Amino acid sequence: MRRAAIQALRDISARQSDQTTHYLVLDGMRGIAAVTVLAFHVTEYFRLPFKPVHGYLAVDFFFMLSGFVIAHAYDRQLRGGMSFPGFLRLRLIRLYPLAGLGVLFGTAGYLVAATAPGGPGASAVLRAALANALLLPTRSLLGFRPWAFPLDTPLWSLSIELMVNIIYALCFRWLTRASLLATCLLGAVLMGATALHYHGLNAGYRWIDLWAAAARVVFPFSVGLLMRRAILPSPAAAPARAAWRTAAHATVPLLLLLLAAPLPLGAWFDIAAVLLAFPALVAAGALATPSRRLDPVWKWLGALSYPLYVLHYPLVAGLADLANHHLHRLAPELALLAALASIGLAWAAGRFYDVPLRRWLNRAGREAVRLPAVVPPGAG
């Protein structure tokens, strides 16, 4: 009886720990990945002589973190009976406010471009806005740019991530470790074939290679799910393991070094990064012990990451067009302005728009649940 009571207390403690654990080092890595994407686009669009050549791999890292975080946030809730509409509502509340804002910014920029000679037609811009606002690809602006999400290009990865989130929720009861392992093997084959076909993993955002987006997401997302189920939070780490778990904070700069590799190293580098390096970095970051000095930095980077990733593109592309067509001599200065303005915009949008709006939407959703389940006939 006593042994059973002790075990029950341990189970309760583990559940509470599981619910309150926040992986701040993973937040830091997510922020570093978003900054690398920003640097990748700034250096590319402003035609600067240096570039974080493998910055596009940040997207594959995002997919792996997404699997880990989704399992952490929703595995227990789905086992407890959360409905699919409830899951989808929470995901849309998390993802859509900033995605919609990014489309709004991109639409404004393209409508300004539509007034110039040789610019896109306003009707094509509005058709693209409708599709991208629904997180759907569009052909409307292919004559102007070959992107599937021309108004806010990073939304290509958000679209495929939402799709794989939906598949996760619908197929949750069948996502055992065995089925996830099989999915990982299939995903590794798809990812490797994509990398070899395109001489790297920088694919999936154009209309002609949209299939590569699906090929890139399967392996990292499935590995993320598996790792979260294998790595349980244990705040009371054994003293013998404390040293290396503190050293795990070094995974953040290590990720930066990997993504910012200055030379194009080919498909096999990309394959090794996703198959080997990213899982090791995520596992080490998840097991890191708290740090009084570093955790606030990681928390800030984590809060910045999603707004920066979603909102930077319209601003960078607009200023780059200005620099490349009218202000060639000021390209380096405008590139720096684009980077700093993107970070400032992301911080402000996250703090004053996204967080308050999501709080209001979540509160409204909880209040709606308390309404009568049966609506009288004719009530609308």
mmCIF file of N, CA, C and O in Angstrom, residues 35 77 125 155 178 193 241 245 264 325 377:
data_model
loop_
_atom_site.group_PDB
_atom_site.id
_atom_site.type_symbol
_atom_site.label_atom_id
_atom_site.label_comp_id
_atom_site.label_asym_id
_atom_site.label_seq_id
_atom_site.Cartn_x
_atom_site.Cartn_y
_atom_site.Cartn_z
ATOM 1 N N VAL A 35 17.027 34.257 -36.986
ATOM 2 C CA VAL A 35 17.987 35.310 -37.338
ATOM 3 C C VAL A 35 18.816 34.888 -38.550
ATOM 4 O O VAL A 35 19.140 35.701 -39.423
ATOM 5 N N GLN A 77 -2.845 15.964 -24.105
ATOM 6 C CA GLN A 77 -4.211 16.472 -24.284
ATOM 7 C C GLN A 77 -5.009 15.593 -25.247
ATOM 8 O O GLN A 77 -6.193 15.340 -25.025
ATOM 9 N N VAL A 125 -2.479 40.628 -57.742
ATOM 10 C CA VAL A 125 -2.021 40.771 -56.359
ATOM 11 C C VAL A 125 -3.134 40.389 -55.395
ATOM 12 O O VAL A 125 -2.902 39.676 -54.404
ATOM 13 N N LEU A 155 5.839 31.725 -45.720
ATOM 14 C CA LEU A 155 4.594 31.009 -45.420
ATOM 15 C C LEU A 155 4.533 29.640 -46.082
ATOM 16 O O LEU A 155 3.690 28.823 -45.711
ATOM 17 N N ALA A 178 6.662 2.482 -33.154
ATOM 18 C CA ALA A 178 6.977 1.673 -34.336
ATOM 19 C C ALA A 178 6.559 2.400 -35.618
ATOM 20 O O ALA A 178 7.329 2.452 -36.591
ATOM 21 N N ALA A 193 16.634 11.947 -51.188
ATOM 22 C CA ALA A 193 16.404 12.024 -52.633
ATOM 23 C C ALA A 193 16.215 13.468 -53.078
ATOM 24 O O ALA A 193 16.705 13.879 -54.140
ATOM 25 N N ARG A 241 25.783 14.199 -13.997
ATOM 26 C CA ARG A 241 25.408 14.602 -15.341
ATOM 27 C C ARG A 241 25.220 16.107 -15.453
ATOM 28 O O ARG A 241 24.985 16.632 -16.531
ATOM 29 N N ARG A 245 25.150 18.722 -18.915
ATOM 30 C CA ARG A 245 23.848 19.319 -19.181
ATOM 31 C C ARG A 245 23.927 20.841 -19.131
ATOM 32 O O ARG A 245 23.181 21.529 -19.825
ATOM 33 N N PRO A 264 29.378 26.636 -49.869
ATOM 34 C CA PRO A 264 28.397 25.621 -50.268
ATOM 35 C C PRO A 264 29.040 24.241 -50.241
ATOM 36 O O PRO A 264 29.989 23.974 -50.974
ATOM 37 N N HIS A 325 17.278 48.881 -57.675
ATOM 38 C CA HIS A 325 16.800 49.617 -58.848
ATOM 39 C C HIS A 325 17.099 51.115 -58.791
ATOM 40 O O HIS A 325 17.134 51.782 -59.833
ATOM 41 N N PRO A 377 -33.471 25.837 -32.393
ATOM 42 C CA PRO A 377 -33.737 25.982 -33.838
ATOM 43 C C PRO A 377 -34.061 27.439 -34.196
ATOM 44 O O PRO A 377 -34.769 28.123 -33.470
#
